[in-house]
Structure formats: structure tokens, C-alpha cells
Amino acid sequence: MLSVRFWGTRGSIPCPGPSTIVFGGNTSCLEIRADERLIVVDLGTGARLLGEFLVENDSKKGPIDADIFITHTHWDHIIGFPLFSPLFIPTTKLRLWGPVSFGEKTLESILKTQLDYQFWPIRMSELSAKMEFAELRETIIDLGNDLVVKTKYLNHPILCLGYRFEYRGKSVVTAYDHEPFYNLFPTDKTSPSYDEYAAQEGELTAVEENEKMIEFFKDADVLIHDSQYTEKEYNNGKQGWGHATFEYAVGLAQKTHVKKLILFHHDPSHTDAMLEQFEQDYQQKPAKGLLNRAKSLGNTTHITIAREGMTTEA
Ligand SMILES: [Zn+2]
Ligand SMILES: [Zn+2]
């Protein structure tokens, strides 16, 4: 069985409070289980609660052993690292994976920087868990026992990886922080920085990368996708910030025959009331067009917005 539990669903910054009780205020952290095997995606502030859960439950059955996949090192995806309590248990074994993209800084050094005395009172030397770090590019990793992970570069201001976990015929895909690939070069011939070759290459690259995303999502049982903005918000100056819209995620999930789309990485300004309304809207909207077309092909995508504490199965 391949399952997911959401420990943090929010993007950018934690935002606890009376208007985020239903969908949660903690930032990205997913617990994925391939039967008993533990995978974690990102260590946002949700990792504090996951850590406590693992110490309370998993450690009674044996040492905590996990593969942790970091999508990228923006704060909202790593800030829970110093508070992940299995780090303080000597028998814990963690393999931390993440993209190579940080100049001279390794994934290990960035995570450890958070424990510098300017930022945090606990020293790295006080963490007793056994940790191994591995840096990833676009690749396929065989983790053994039928568990395979495929990676795909996403479109974000820093290199960021999407993960596709495949286990015994089931699949869970993550695609955040991400916005559709687009041509980065000016296409307006009257622009002083217009370059015909660059404009054409930029267009081709965007098309190719968007096609690769389609292949990456194809027939996924569960797709956890960035939906930080509505289309209206995105078109109001948010292009280039590295986040997708509800409309884009829903359209692509339908097109690629995804079974369950879970919208994720909620904007801090999106309250419970707004997200409940969006969920209703986007569950109904595709019925007018996309969903009908998908139904005629014998395919429908179930759409939900991620709530902290929610679980789902592939
Ligand atoms: Zn983020
Ligand atoms: Zn980010």
C-alpha cells in the first residue's frame, strides 16, 4: 500500500490562527508510506509534529529509518529540520536527498546553517541521528523492495525537484513549488533586448519542459500539486514567483488522467472560507468542460484541497 499523510500544507510562511484551522497553518511536510517503509517529503514546520508522531509510534517498533526528499531549500521547506525530534535519537537513520543547485553550498551545509548560533540555540553536534546526504538531478532511483523514485526539475526561482514515487503498481507524484514553464526571452521584435535565436530557443524549451511534465504526471494515482494562486491572482503580477494556479493544476491533472488531484502549498492569505469556496468551485467547474470530456474518455479526476492531518491512499 502507498499512502500519504499531510503534516504541513501551507506555502511561504507558517500562518496559524482562527482562519487556518481547517486547512492548517504549518508549511510543507508529507509522510509517505510504502507499506511500513517511511518516506518524508520536505521538512517545513509540519515536520515538528511528524517527528513527535514518529517518536511516539515508530520508535516503539524499532529504530526510526527514513528517506527524506527535500524539494528545494527555501525556508518554508526546511525550517522544521532543527525541530525534527528523531534527530536527537542515536539509533535514527536518515538519508536526506535534494537537488544540486546551490553554488558552493551543499544540501548538508544549508540544512546545518539553520543550526548556526546566530539562528538557533542547539548545536549540530547535539544531533545524534546518523545522517547521509545525497544530491539529486533528474534521475531514477531504485530504493529497493519495488520502491522507485523518479525526479523532474520544476519551474521555480531556484532548482526544485518534483518526485514520482512508484510502488507495486501505485504512484504518488509531488509538483511544488512550480509554475508552468514559459519563454523567458522577449518575443516582441521591437524590444531592444529581442534576439530571434534566444526567443525561438526559449519557446522550444518551454514547450519541451511542459511536455515532460505531462509525461511525469501521466496516470498518477495521486498528484500533489502547487495551487498557490487563482488565475486572477497569478495574472496580477505573480508570474515568475514560481507557483501555479488552481486552474492549471486541475486542467493538467484531467489531461494526464490523474485519479486524485490534491491541491497544495496554500497561499498564506487564503483563509479556510476561501479554500472551501475554491474547492467547491474547482470540483464543479471542470464538470462544465474538462470533466465532461474526461468522462467521455472514461476518466475522471477527484479534486481536493489538502488539509493538515488528512490522509489518502494511492
Ligand atoms: Zn514553498
Ligand atoms: Zn520555493
mmCIF file of N, CA and C in Angstrom, residues 248-293:
data_model
loop_
_atom_site.group_PDB
_atom_site.id
_atom_site.type_symbol
_atom_site.label_atom_id
_atom_site.label_comp_id
_atom_site.label_asym_id
_atom_site.label_seq_id
_atom_site.Cartn_x
_atom_site.Cartn_y
_atom_site.Cartn_z
ATOM 1 N N TYR A 248 -4.613 25.738 -13.665
ATOM 2 C CA TYR A 248 -3.560 24.988 -14.362
ATOM 3 C C TYR A 248 -3.468 23.557 -13.821
ATOM 4 N N ALA A 249 -3.461 23.427 -12.494
ATOM 5 C CA ALA A 249 -3.315 22.101 -11.866
ATOM 6 C C ALA A 249 -4.491 21.196 -12.239
ATOM 7 N N VAL A 250 -5.704 21.748 -12.178
ATOM 8 C CA VAL A 250 -6.905 20.952 -12.487
ATOM 9 C C VAL A 250 -6.877 20.519 -13.964
ATOM 10 N N GLY A 251 -6.570 21.454 -14.856
ATOM 11 C CA GLY A 251 -6.547 21.145 -16.291
ATOM 12 C C GLY A 251 -5.533 20.067 -16.622
ATOM 13 N N LEU A 252 -4.334 20.187 -16.030
ATOM 14 C CA LEU A 252 -3.264 19.232 -16.339
ATOM 15 C C LEU A 252 -3.556 17.852 -15.746
ATOM 16 N N ALA A 253 -4.127 17.837 -14.545
ATOM 17 C CA ALA A 253 -4.458 16.546 -13.912
ATOM 18 C C ALA A 253 -5.501 15.805 -14.747
ATOM 19 N N GLN A 254 -6.482 16.548 -15.271
ATOM 20 C CA GLN A 254 -7.508 15.932 -16.132
ATOM 21 C C GLN A 254 -6.867 15.371 -17.395
ATOM 22 N N LYS A 255 -6.011 16.180 -17.979
ATOM 23 C CA LYS A 255 -5.385 15.811 -19.252
ATOM 24 C C LYS A 255 -4.508 14.556 -19.113
ATOM 25 N N THR A 256 -3.872 14.406 -17.964
ATOM 26 C CA THR A 256 -2.921 13.300 -17.785
ATOM 27 C C THR A 256 -3.549 12.103 -17.072
ATOM 28 N N HIS A 257 -4.888 12.132 -16.897
ATOM 29 C CA HIS A 257 -5.630 11.001 -16.320
ATOM 30 C C HIS A 257 -5.211 10.697 -14.885
ATOM 31 N N VAL A 258 -4.941 11.751 -14.122
ATOM 32 C CA VAL A 258 -4.622 11.577 -12.698
ATOM 33 C C VAL A 258 -5.904 11.163 -11.972
ATOM 34 N N LYS A 259 -5.781 10.215 -11.037
ATOM 35 C CA LYS A 259 -7.002 9.763 -10.330
ATOM 36 C C LYS A 259 -7.394 10.737 -9.221
ATOM 37 N N LYS A 260 -6.410 11.107 -8.368
ATOM 38 C CA LYS A 260 -6.718 12.060 -7.287
ATOM 39 C C LYS A 260 -5.765 13.241 -7.379
ATOM 40 N N LEU A 261 -6.334 14.432 -7.532
ATOM 41 C CA LEU A 261 -5.519 15.656 -7.507
ATOM 42 C C LEU A 261 -5.696 16.298 -6.140
ATOM 43 N N ILE A 262 -4.578 16.530 -5.454
ATOM 44 C CA ILE A 262 -4.650 17.198 -4.154
ATOM 45 C C ILE A 262 -3.910 18.529 -4.271
ATOM 46 N N LEU A 263 -4.676 19.615 -4.147
ATOM 47 C CA LEU A 263 -4.118 20.962 -4.311
ATOM 48 C C LEU A 263 -3.411 21.364 -3.030
ATOM 49 N N PHE A 264 -2.217 21.978 -3.169
ATOM 50 C CA PHE A 264 -1.261 22.057 -2.064
ATOM 51 C C PHE A 264 -0.481 23.364 -2.124
ATOM 52 N N HIS A 265 0.231 23.677 -1.018
ATOM 53 C CA HIS A 265 1.082 24.875 -0.906
ATOM 54 C C HIS A 265 0.188 26.117 -0.966
ATOM 55 N N HIS A 266 -0.725 26.183 0.010
ATOM 56 C CA HIS A 266 -1.718 27.261 0.035
ATOM 57 C C HIS A 266 -1.078 28.610 0.356
ATOM 58 N N ASP A 267 -1.544 29.622 -0.332
ATOM 59 C CA ASP A 267 -1.063 30.975 -0.077
ATOM 60 C C ASP A 267 -1.444 31.384 1.354
ATOM 61 N N PRO A 268 -0.556 32.055 2.079
ATOM 62 C CA PRO A 268 -0.877 32.462 3.458
ATOM 63 C C PRO A 268 -2.136 33.327 3.555
ATOM 64 N N SER A 269 -2.483 34.015 2.467
ATOM 65 C CA SER A 269 -3.672 34.885 2.516
ATOM 66 C C SER A 269 -4.969 34.121 2.264
ATOM 67 N N HIS A 270 -4.878 32.855 1.888
ATOM 68 C CA HIS A 270 -6.087 32.070 1.600
ATOM 69 C C HIS A 270 -6.644 31.462 2.884
ATOM 70 N N THR A 271 -7.757 32.002 3.336
ATOM 71 C CA THR A 271 -8.384 31.552 4.586
ATOM 72 C C THR A 271 -9.169 30.258 4.346
ATOM 73 N N ASP A 272 -9.599 29.630 5.467
ATOM 74 C CA ASP A 272 -10.432 28.424 5.363
ATOM 75 C C ASP A 272 -11.657 28.679 4.488
ATOM 76 N N ALA A 273 -12.309 29.820 4.716
ATOM 77 C CA ALA A 273 -13.536 30.125 3.954
ATOM 78 C C ALA A 273 -13.232 30.207 2.455
ATOM 79 N N MET A 274 -12.108 30.839 2.112
ATOM 80 C CA MET A 274 -11.745 30.960 0.693
ATOM 81 C C MET A 274 -11.422 29.585 0.111
ATOM 82 N N LEU A 275 -10.642 28.797 0.840
ATOM 83 C CA LEU A 275 -10.235 27.486 0.304
ATOM 84 C C LEU A 275 -11.439 26.560 0.164
ATOM 85 N N GLU A 276 -12.392 26.640 1.115
ATOM 86 C CA GLU A 276 -13.613 25.827 0.996
ATOM 87 C C GLU A 276 -14.390 26.217 -0.260
ATOM 88 N N GLN A 277 -14.446 27.517 -0.521
ATOM 89 C CA GLN A 277 -15.134 28.001 -1.719
ATOM 90 C C GLN A 277 -14.409 27.551 -2.988
ATOM 91 N N PHE A 278 -13.065 27.690 -2.973
ATOM 92 C CA PHE A 278 -12.276 27.243 -4.146
ATOM 93 C C PHE A 278 -12.526 25.760 -4.402
ATOM 94 N N GLU A 279 -12.547 24.974 -3.336
ATOM 95 C CA GLU A 279 -12.710 23.519 -3.501
ATOM 96 C C GLU A 279 -14.042 23.213 -4.185
ATOM 97 N N GLN A 280 -15.086 23.878 -3.694
ATOM 98 C CA GLN A 280 -16.412 23.693 -4.325
ATOM 99 C C GLN A 280 -16.374 24.105 -5.797
ATOM 100 N N ASP A 281 -15.781 25.293 -6.031
ATOM 101 C CA ASP A 281 -15.736 25.824 -7.398
ATOM 102 C C ASP A 281 -14.987 24.886 -8.339
ATOM 103 N N TYR A 282 -13.791 24.448 -7.912
ATOM 104 C CA TYR A 282 -12.958 23.662 -8.831
ATOM 105 C C TYR A 282 -13.440 22.228 -8.951
ATOM 106 N N GLN A 283 -14.216 21.765 -7.971
ATOM 107 C CA GLN A 283 -14.839 20.442 -8.134
ATOM 108 C C GLN A 283 -15.966 20.532 -9.158
ATOM 109 N N GLN A 284 -16.642 21.695 -9.212
ATOM 110 C CA GLN A 284 -17.786 21.849 -10.125
ATOM 111 C C GLN A 284 -17.384 22.375 -11.493
ATOM 112 N N LYS A 285 -16.405 23.291 -11.502
ATOM 113 C CA LYS A 285 -16.017 23.950 -12.755
ATOM 114 C C LYS A 285 -15.684 22.978 -13.888
ATOM 115 N N PRO A 286 -14.826 21.978 -13.620
ATOM 116 C CA PRO A 286 -14.447 21.115 -14.731
ATOM 117 C C PRO A 286 -15.644 20.358 -15.289
ATOM 118 N N ALA A 287 -16.705 20.212 -14.454
ATOM 119 C CA ALA A 287 -17.875 19.468 -14.928
ATOM 120 C C ALA A 287 -18.466 20.116 -16.161
ATOM 121 N N LYS A 288 -18.252 21.427 -16.294
ATOM 122 C CA LYS A 288 -18.812 22.134 -17.445
ATOM 123 C C LYS A 288 -18.044 21.813 -18.734
ATOM 124 N N GLY A 289 -16.755 21.557 -18.619
ATOM 125 C CA GLY A 289 -15.993 21.339 -19.840
ATOM 126 C C GLY A 289 -15.052 20.160 -19.737
ATOM 127 N N LEU A 290 -13.972 20.408 -19.039
ATOM 128 C CA LEU A 290 -12.914 19.398 -18.984
ATOM 129 C C LEU A 290 -13.391 18.055 -18.448
ATOM 130 N N LEU A 291 -14.195 18.105 -17.373
ATOM 131 C CA LEU A 291 -14.592 16.855 -16.745
ATOM 132 C C LEU A 291 -15.491 16.044 -17.672
ATOM 133 N N ASN A 292 -16.360 16.739 -18.415
ATOM 134 C CA ASN A 292 -17.232 16.037 -19.369
ATOM 135 C C ASN A 292 -16.407 15.326 -20.432
ATOM 136 N N ARG A 293 -15.380 16.065 -20.901
ATOM 137 C CA ARG A 293 -14.515 15.474 -21.918
ATOM 138 C C ARG A 293 -13.782 14.265 -21.328
#
